XYZ file of C-alpha atoms in Angstrom:
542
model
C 13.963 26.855 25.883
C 17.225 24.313 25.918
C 17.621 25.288 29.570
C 14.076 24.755 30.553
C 14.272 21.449 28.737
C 17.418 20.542 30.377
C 16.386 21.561 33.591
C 12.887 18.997 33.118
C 15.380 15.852 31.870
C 17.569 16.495 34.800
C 14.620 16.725 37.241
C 13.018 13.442 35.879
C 16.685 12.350 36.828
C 16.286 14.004 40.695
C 19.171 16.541 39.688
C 19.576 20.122 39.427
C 19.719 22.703 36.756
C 21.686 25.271 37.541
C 22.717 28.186 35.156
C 25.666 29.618 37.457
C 27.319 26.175 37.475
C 29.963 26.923 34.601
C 30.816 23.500 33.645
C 26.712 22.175 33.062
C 26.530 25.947 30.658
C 29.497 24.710 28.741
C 28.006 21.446 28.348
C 24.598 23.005 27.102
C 26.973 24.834 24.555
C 28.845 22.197 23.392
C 25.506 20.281 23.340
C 23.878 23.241 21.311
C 20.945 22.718 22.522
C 19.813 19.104 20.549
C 16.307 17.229 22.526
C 18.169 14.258 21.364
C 21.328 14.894 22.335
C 20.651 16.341 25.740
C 18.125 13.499 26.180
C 21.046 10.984 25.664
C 23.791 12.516 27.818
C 22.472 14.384 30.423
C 22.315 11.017 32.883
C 25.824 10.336 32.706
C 25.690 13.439 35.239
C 24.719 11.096 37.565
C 27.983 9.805 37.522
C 30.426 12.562 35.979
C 30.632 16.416 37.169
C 29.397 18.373 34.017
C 32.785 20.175 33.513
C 34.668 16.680 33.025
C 31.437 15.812 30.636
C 31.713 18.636 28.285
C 35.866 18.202 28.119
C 35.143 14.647 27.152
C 32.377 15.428 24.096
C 34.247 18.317 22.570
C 37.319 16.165 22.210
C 34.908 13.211 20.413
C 33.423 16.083 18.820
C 36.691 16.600 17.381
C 37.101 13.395 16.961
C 34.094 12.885 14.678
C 34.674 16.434 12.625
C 35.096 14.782 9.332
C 31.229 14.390 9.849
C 29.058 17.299 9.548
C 28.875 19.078 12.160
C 25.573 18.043 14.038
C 26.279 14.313 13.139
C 28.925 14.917 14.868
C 27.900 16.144 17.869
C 25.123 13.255 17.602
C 27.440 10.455 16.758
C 30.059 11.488 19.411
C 26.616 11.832 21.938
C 26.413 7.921 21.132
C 29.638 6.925 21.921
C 28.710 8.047 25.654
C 25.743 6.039 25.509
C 27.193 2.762 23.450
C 29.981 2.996 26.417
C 27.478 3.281 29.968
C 26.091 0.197 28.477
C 26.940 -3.262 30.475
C 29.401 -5.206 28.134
C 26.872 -7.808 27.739
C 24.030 -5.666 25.851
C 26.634 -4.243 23.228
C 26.555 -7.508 21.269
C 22.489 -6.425 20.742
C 23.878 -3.367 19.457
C 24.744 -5.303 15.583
C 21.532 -7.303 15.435
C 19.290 -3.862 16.527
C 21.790 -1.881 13.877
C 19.820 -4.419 11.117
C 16.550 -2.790 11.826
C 15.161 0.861 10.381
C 12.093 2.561 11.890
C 10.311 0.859 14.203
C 12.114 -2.614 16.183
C 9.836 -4.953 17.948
C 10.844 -6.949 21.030
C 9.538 -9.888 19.836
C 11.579 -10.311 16.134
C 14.613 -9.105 17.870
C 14.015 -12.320 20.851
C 13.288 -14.482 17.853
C 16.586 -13.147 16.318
C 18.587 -14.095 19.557
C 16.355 -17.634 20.266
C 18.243 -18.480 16.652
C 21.457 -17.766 16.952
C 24.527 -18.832 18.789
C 24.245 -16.238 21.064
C 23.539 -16.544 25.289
C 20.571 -14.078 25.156
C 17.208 -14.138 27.233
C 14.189 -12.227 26.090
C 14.661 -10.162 28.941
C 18.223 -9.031 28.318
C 16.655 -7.982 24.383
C 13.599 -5.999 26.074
C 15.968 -4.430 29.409
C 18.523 -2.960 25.911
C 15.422 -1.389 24.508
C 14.459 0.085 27.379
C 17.843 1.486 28.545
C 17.727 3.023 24.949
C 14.142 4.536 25.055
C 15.604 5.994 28.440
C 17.880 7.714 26.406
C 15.065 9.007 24.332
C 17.047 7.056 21.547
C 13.596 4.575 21.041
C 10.087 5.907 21.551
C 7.658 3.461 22.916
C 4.892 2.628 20.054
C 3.075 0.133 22.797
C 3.929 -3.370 25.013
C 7.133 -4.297 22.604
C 6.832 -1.751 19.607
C 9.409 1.002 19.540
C 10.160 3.777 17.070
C 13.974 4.004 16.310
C 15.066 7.127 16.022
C 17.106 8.137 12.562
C 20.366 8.827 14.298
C 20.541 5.806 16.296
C 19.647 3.831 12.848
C 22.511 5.236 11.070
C 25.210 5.502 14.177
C 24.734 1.631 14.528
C 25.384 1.081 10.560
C 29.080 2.822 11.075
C 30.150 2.475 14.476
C 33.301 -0.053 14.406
C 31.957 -3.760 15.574
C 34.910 -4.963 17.554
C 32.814 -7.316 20.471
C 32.069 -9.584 17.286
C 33.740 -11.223 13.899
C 32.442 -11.267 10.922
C 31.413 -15.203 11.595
C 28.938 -13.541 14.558
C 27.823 -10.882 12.312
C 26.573 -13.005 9.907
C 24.647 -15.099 11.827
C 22.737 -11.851 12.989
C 22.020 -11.459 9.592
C 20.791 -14.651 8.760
C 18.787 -14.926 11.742
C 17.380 -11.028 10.357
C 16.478 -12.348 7.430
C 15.078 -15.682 8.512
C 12.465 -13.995 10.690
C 11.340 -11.555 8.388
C 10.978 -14.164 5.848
C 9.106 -15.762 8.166
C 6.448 -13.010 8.942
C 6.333 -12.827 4.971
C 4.710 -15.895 4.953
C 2.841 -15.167 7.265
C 1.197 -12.527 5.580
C 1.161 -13.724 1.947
C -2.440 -15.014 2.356
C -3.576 -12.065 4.525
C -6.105 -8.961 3.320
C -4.626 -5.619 2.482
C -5.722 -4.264 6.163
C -3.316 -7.073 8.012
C -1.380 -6.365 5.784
C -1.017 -2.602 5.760
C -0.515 -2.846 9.951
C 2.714 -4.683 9.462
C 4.086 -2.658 6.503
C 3.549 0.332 8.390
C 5.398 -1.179 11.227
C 8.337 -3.511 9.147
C 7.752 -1.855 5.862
C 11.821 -0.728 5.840
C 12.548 -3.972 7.397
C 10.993 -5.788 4.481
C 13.117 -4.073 2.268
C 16.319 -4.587 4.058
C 15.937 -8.243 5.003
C 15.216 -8.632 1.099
C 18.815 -6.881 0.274
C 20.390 -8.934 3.296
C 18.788 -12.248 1.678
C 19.832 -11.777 -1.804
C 23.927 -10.959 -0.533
C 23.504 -14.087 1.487
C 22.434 -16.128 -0.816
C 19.060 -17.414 1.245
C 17.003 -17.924 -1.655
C 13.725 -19.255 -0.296
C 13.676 -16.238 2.146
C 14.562 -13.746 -0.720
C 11.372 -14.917 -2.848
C 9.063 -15.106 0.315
C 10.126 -11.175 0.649
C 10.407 -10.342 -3.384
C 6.841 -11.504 -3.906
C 5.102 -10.002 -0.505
C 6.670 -6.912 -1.400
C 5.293 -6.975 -4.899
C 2.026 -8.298 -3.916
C 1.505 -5.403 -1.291
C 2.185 -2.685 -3.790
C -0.455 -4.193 -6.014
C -2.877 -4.531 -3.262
C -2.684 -0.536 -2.911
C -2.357 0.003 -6.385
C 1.252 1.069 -6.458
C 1.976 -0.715 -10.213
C 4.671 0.657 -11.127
C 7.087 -0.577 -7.615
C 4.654 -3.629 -7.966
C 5.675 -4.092 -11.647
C 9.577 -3.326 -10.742
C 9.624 -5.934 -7.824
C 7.672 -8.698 -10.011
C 10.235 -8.641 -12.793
C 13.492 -8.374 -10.124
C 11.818 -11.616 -8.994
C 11.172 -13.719 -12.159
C 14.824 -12.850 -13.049
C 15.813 -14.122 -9.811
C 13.618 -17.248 -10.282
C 14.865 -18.333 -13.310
C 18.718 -18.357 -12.040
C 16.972 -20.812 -9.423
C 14.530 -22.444 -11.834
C 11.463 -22.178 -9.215
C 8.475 -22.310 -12.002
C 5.888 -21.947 -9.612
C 7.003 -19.102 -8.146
C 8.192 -17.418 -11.687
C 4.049 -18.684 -13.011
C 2.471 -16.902 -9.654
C 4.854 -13.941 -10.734
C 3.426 -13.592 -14.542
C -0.184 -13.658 -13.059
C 0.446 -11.091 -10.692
C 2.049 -8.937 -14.019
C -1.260 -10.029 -15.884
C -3.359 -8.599 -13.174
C -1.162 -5.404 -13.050
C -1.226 -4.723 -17.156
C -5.322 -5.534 -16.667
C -5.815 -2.894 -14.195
C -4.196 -0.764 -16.441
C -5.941 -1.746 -19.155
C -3.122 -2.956 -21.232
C -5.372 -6.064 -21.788
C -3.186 -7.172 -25.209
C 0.185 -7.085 -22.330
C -1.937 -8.820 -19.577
C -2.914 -11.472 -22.104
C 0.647 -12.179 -22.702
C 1.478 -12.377 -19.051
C -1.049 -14.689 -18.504
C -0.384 -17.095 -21.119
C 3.184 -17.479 -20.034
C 1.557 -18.574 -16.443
C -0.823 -21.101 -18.135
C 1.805 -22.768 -19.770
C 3.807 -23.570 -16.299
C 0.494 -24.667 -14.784
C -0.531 -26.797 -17.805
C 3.192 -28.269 -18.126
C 2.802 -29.056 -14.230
C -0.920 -29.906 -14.341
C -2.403 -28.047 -11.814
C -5.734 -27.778 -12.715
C -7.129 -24.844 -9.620
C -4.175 -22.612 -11.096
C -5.079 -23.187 -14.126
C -9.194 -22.568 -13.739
C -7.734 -19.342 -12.216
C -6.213 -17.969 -15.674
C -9.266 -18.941 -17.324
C -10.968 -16.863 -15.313
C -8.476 -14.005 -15.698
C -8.125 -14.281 -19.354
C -12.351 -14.045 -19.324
C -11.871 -10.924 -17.271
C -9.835 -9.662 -20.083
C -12.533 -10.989 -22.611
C -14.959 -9.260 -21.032
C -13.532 -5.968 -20.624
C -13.106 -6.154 -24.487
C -16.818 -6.631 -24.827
C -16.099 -9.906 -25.748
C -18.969 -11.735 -23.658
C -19.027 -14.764 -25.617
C -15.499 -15.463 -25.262
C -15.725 -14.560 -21.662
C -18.350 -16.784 -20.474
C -16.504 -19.626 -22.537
C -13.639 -18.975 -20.397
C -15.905 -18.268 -16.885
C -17.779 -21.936 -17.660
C -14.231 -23.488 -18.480
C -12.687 -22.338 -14.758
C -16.134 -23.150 -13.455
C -16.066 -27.107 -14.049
C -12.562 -27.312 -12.725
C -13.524 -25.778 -9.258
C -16.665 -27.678 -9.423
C -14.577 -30.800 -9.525
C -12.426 -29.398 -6.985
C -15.463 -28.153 -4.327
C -13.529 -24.614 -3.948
C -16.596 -23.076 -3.083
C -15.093 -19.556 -2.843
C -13.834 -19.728 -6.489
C -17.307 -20.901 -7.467
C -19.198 -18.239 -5.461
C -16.648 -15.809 -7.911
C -17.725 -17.094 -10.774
C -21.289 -16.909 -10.260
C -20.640 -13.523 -10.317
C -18.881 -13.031 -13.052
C -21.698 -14.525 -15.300
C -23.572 -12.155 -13.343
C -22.038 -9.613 -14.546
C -21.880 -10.074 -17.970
C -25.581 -10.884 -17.846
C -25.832 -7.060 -16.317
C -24.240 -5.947 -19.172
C -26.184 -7.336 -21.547
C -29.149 -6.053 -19.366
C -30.557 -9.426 -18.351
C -31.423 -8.081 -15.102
C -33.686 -11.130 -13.952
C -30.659 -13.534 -14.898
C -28.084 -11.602 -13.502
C -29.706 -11.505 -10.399
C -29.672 -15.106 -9.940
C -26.242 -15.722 -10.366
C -25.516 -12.434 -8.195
C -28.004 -14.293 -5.575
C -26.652 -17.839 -5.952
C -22.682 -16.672 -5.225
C -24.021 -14.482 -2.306
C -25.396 -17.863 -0.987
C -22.015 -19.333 -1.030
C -20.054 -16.497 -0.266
C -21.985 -16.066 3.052
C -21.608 -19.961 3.796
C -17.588 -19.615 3.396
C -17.877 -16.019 5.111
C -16.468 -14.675 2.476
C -16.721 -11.175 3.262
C -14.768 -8.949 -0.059
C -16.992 -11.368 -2.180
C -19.738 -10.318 -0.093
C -19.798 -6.352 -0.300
C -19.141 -7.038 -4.457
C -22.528 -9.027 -4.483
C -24.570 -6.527 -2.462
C -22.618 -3.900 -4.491
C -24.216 -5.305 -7.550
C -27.352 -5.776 -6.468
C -27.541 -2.608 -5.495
C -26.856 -1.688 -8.961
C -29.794 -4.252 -10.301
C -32.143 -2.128 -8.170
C -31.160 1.192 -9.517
C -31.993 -0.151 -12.921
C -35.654 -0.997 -11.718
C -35.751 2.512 -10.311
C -35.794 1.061 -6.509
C -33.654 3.351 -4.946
C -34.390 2.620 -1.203
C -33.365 -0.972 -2.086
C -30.661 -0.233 -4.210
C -28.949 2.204 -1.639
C -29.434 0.031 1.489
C -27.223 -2.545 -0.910
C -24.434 -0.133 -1.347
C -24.591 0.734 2.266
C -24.187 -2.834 3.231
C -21.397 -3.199 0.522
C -20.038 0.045 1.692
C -20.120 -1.135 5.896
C -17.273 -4.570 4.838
C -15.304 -2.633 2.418
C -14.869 0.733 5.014
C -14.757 -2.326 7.779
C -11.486 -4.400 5.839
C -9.897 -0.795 4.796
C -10.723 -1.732 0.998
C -10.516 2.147 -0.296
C -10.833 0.841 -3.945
C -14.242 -0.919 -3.689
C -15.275 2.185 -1.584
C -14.615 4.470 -3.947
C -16.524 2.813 -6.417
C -19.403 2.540 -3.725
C -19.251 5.991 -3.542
C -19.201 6.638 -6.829
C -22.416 4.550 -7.514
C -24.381 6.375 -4.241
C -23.302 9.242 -6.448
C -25.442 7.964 -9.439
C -28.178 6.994 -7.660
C -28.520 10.671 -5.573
C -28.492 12.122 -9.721
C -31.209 9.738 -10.715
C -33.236 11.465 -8.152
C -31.924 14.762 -8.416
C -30.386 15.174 -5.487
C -27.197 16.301 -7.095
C -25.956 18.744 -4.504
C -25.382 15.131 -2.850
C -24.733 13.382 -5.947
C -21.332 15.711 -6.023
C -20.488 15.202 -2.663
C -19.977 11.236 -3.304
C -18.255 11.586 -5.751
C -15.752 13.762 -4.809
C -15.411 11.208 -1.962
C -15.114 8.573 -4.712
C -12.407 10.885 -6.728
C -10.223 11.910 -3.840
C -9.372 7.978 -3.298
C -9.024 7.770 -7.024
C -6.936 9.929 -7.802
C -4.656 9.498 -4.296
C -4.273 6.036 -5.457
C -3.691 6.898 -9.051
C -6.503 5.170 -10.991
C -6.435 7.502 -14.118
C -9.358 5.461 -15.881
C -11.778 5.266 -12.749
C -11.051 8.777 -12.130
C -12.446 9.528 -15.108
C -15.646 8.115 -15.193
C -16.271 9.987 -11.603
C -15.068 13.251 -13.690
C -17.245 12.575 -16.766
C -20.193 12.310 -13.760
C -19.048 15.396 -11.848
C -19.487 17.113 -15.585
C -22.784 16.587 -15.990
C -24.061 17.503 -12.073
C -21.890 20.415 -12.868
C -23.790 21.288 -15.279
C -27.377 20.520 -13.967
C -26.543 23.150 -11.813
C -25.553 25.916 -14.143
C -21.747 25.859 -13.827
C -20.947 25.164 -17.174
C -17.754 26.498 -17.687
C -16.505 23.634 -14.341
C -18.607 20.866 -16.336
C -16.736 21.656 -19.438
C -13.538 21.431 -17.559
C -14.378 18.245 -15.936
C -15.411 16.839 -18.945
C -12.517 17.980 -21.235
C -10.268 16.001 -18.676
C -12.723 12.826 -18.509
C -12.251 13.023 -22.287
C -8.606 12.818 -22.629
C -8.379 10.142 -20.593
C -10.705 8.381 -22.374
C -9.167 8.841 -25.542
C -5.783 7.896 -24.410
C -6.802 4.423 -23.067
C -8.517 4.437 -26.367
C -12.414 3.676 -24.721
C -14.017 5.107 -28.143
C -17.088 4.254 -25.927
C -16.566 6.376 -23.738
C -14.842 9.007 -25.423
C -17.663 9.837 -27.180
C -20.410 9.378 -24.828
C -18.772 12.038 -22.742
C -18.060 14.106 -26.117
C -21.754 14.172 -26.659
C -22.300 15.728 -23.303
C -19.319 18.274 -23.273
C -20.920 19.474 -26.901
C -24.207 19.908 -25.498
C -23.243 21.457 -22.302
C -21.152 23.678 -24.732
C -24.288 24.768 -27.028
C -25.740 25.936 -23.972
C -23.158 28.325 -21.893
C -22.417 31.656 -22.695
C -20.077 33.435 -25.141
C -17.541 34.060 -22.642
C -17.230 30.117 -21.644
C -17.211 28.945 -24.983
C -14.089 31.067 -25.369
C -12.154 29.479 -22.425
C -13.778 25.832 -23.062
C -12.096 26.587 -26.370
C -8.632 27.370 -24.878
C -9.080 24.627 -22.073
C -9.449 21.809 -24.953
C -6.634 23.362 -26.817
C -4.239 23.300 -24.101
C -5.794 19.501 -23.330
C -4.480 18.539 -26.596
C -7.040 16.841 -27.968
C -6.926 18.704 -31.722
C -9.259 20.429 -33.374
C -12.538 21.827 -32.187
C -15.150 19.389 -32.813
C -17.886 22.030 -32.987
C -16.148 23.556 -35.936
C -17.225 20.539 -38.298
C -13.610 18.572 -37.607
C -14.815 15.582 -35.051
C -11.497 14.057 -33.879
């Protein structure tokens, strides 16, 4: 296989393969057969005999042999390449070194437009293109490459001797500065715009934020910190989101930058909400309200109002809640931030849902669709049609109430918005078991619970398993509703929702009553091993 792959690189190269010619089979040998490394020497055979080649890379092999072994042979493979370079692209050797994954043409130009250096675009993209010759950078697209590991970490040690550390540092800070720079960018952008990037600079986020911080570039350092942060909320990721936000407020208070550290509590308020930790949230948010009240800024301050009635709310604390909704409401009223207002329509809406004022829900739910679809406000959109779609299942209109969810579903599937999809699904799922259907029923929600439970949302997860329980046991598998159930239950009880612990209870004991001898054995044992305590069938309710 290494020979028929060395004969196709050297063809590509209009030489020959020949497996008599002694000097190419030592070369193969000392190459040991590597795609990279063959893919990064072989050339120079256009200009050395493949005798003199292999000579030259056992000594480097040597050389490098405090290495392990196939680092190396890959490291000493570099040297060849770093060397066949023109002297003038080596100095684009430090700045590319800074970058891990994927380098784009474009940054790296930026990088060179700001510093000292005598660099066109078209020296930066002719260096990446010698490389991905080399098979050392894969083409992703027009500018895009893929770096591969070895290149990535022979650039971090090789010796710089074409520049001081004066030079090197200005690489850096020009590194930093344009990554800081696309993190601005992006702080105001959706989770899909988002997500392209991070797959592409995700690594360079990261390292630009560790280059910042020893440099001392503060304003780029909190522009990273908080994108970071704010990205690993977006998908749900709390805990790195939680570890990034803290890092930052530490930071920020060395620098005294209140707005920053007041934007940083609210994101740890939303975090400690969607984990419903609403006490901690409450906390978080207060500390933010104080900054915005001490530096009167009245839109950040409707905006914990309306977070603290979210919190309200959840508690089953309407009252309080629509205090708090009407009290954010006036300010963006005086304000005209239609999209804000269009929000907290809804949010009355809601809690007139939950108090089952269908007719008055429906015409807040109606008047923030209005203004969401004036401001084209699309993720406000798909909640309101979600909604209604909900409003319609109550009145038993199921063709109207699914072609809701389907329109909710289309903009949430359309911006990459898993989360509200999976709670989409989950509510086609309801409204295939109000008719019966469940065989479908099931099927949404397992779509619902595989993006769940992927993006670890314990609590929603369980409401799709406390569903999956019951269609489960429509269908006379009672033994996999009691299973479902049990861990629905647990959940429940450890996020202490009495509510819905014992709403679900109600159905695991009467799905229990039901089954056989043999399942109420292993029910049994499941729930023991669940640790939820005693039986509640033998007389002991927990």
């Amino acid at each position: 296989e290494r020979w028929e792959y060395c004969a196709t690189i050297l063809r590509d190269l209009g030489l020959e393969a020949d497996q008599k010619d002694a000097g190419l089979k030592d070369l193969m040998d000392a190459l040991d057969g590597h795609p990279l490394a063959m893919r990064a020497l072989l050339p120079r055979l256009r200009e050395v005999g493949a005798g003199v080649l292999a000579d030259q890379l056992k000594g480097r092999i040597r050389l490098e042999s405090k290495r392990d072994p196939l680092q190396a042979r890959l490291f000493a493979v570099l040297e060849f390449v770093e060397e066949a370079l023109p002297e003038e692209f080596k100095q684009l050797l430090f700045p590319l070194g800074l970058y891990e994954r994927f380098v784009d043409a474009e940054t790296l130009g930026t990088m060179v437009q700001q510093s000292d250096f005598n660099f066109s675009q078209e020296k930066v993209e002719q260096l990446l293109e010698m490389l991905a010759l080399h098979g050392l950078l894969h083409p992703q697209g027009d500018i895009l490459y893929k770096m591969h590991l070895a290149l990535t970490s022979f650039l971090r040690v090789r010796p710089v001797v074409e520049q001081d550390n004066g030079q090197q540092e200005t690489w850096r800070r020009a590194f930093v500065n344009v990554m800081g720079s696309l993190a601005d960018y992006l702080a105001c952008k959706d989770l899909q715009e988002k997500s392209w990037f991070f797959h592409w600079h995700g690594a360079n986020f990261d390292n630009a934020l560790i280059e910042a911080e020893a440099l001392g570039m503060n304003r780029d350092s909190i522009s990273l910190a908080l994108l970071i942060a704010v990205y690993a909320q977006d998908r749900r990721d709390f805990s790195n989101a939680r570890k990034q936000l803290i890092n930052l407020i530490k930071h920020l208070r060395k620098n005294n930058d209140l707005s920053i550290e007041a934007i940083a509590y609210q994101c740890l308020g939303m975090i400690a909400a969607e984990r419903r930790d609403f006490d901690d949230a409450g906390k978080w948010y207060q500390k933010s309200l104080a900054i915005w009240k001490k530096q009167g800024n009245k839109i950040r301050i409707a905006a914990i109002y309306n977070q603290l009635g979210t919190i309200a709310e959840e508690q089953l604390n309407f009252t309080q809640a629509e205090k708090l909704y009407r009290r954010s409401l006036v300010i963006f009223k005086k304000y005209h931030d239609k999209e804000k207002i269009a929000i907290v329509y809804s949010q009355l809406g809601l809690i007139e849902q939950k108090l089952f004022n269908l007719m008055a829900a429906e015409k807040w739910f109606i008047k923030s669709l209005e203004i969401g679809e004036e401001c084209s406000r699309t993720e406000g959109i798909s909640k309101i049609y979600h909604q209604l779609g909900m409003l319609a299942g109550y009145r038993f209109d199921f063709k109207t109430s699914e072609n809701y969810y389907i329109k909710s579903l289309e903009i949430k599937e359309r911006q990459g918005d898993e989360y509200g999809a999976a709670i989409t699904y989950h509510q086609l799922g309801s409204l295939r078991f109000f008719q019966g259907d469940f065989s479908e029923a099931e099927k949404w929600y397992k779509k619902s619970l595989e993006i769940k439970e992927r993006q670890g949302d314990e609590y929603g997860a369980a409401a799709t398993y406390g569903q999956l329980g019951i269609v489960a046991a429509k269908q006379g598998r009672y033994l996999e509703s009691g299973q479902w159930l049990i861990s629905c239950i647990r959940i429940f009880e450890y996020h202490d929702d009495s509510q819905n612990y014992y709403l679900n209870l109600g159905n695991f004991l009467t799905f229990y009553r039901e089954t056989s001898p043999d399942n109420q054995a292993q029910l049994r044992q499941i729930w023991e091993e669940a640790g939820l305590g005693a039986f509640p069938e033998d007389g002991n309710p927990p």
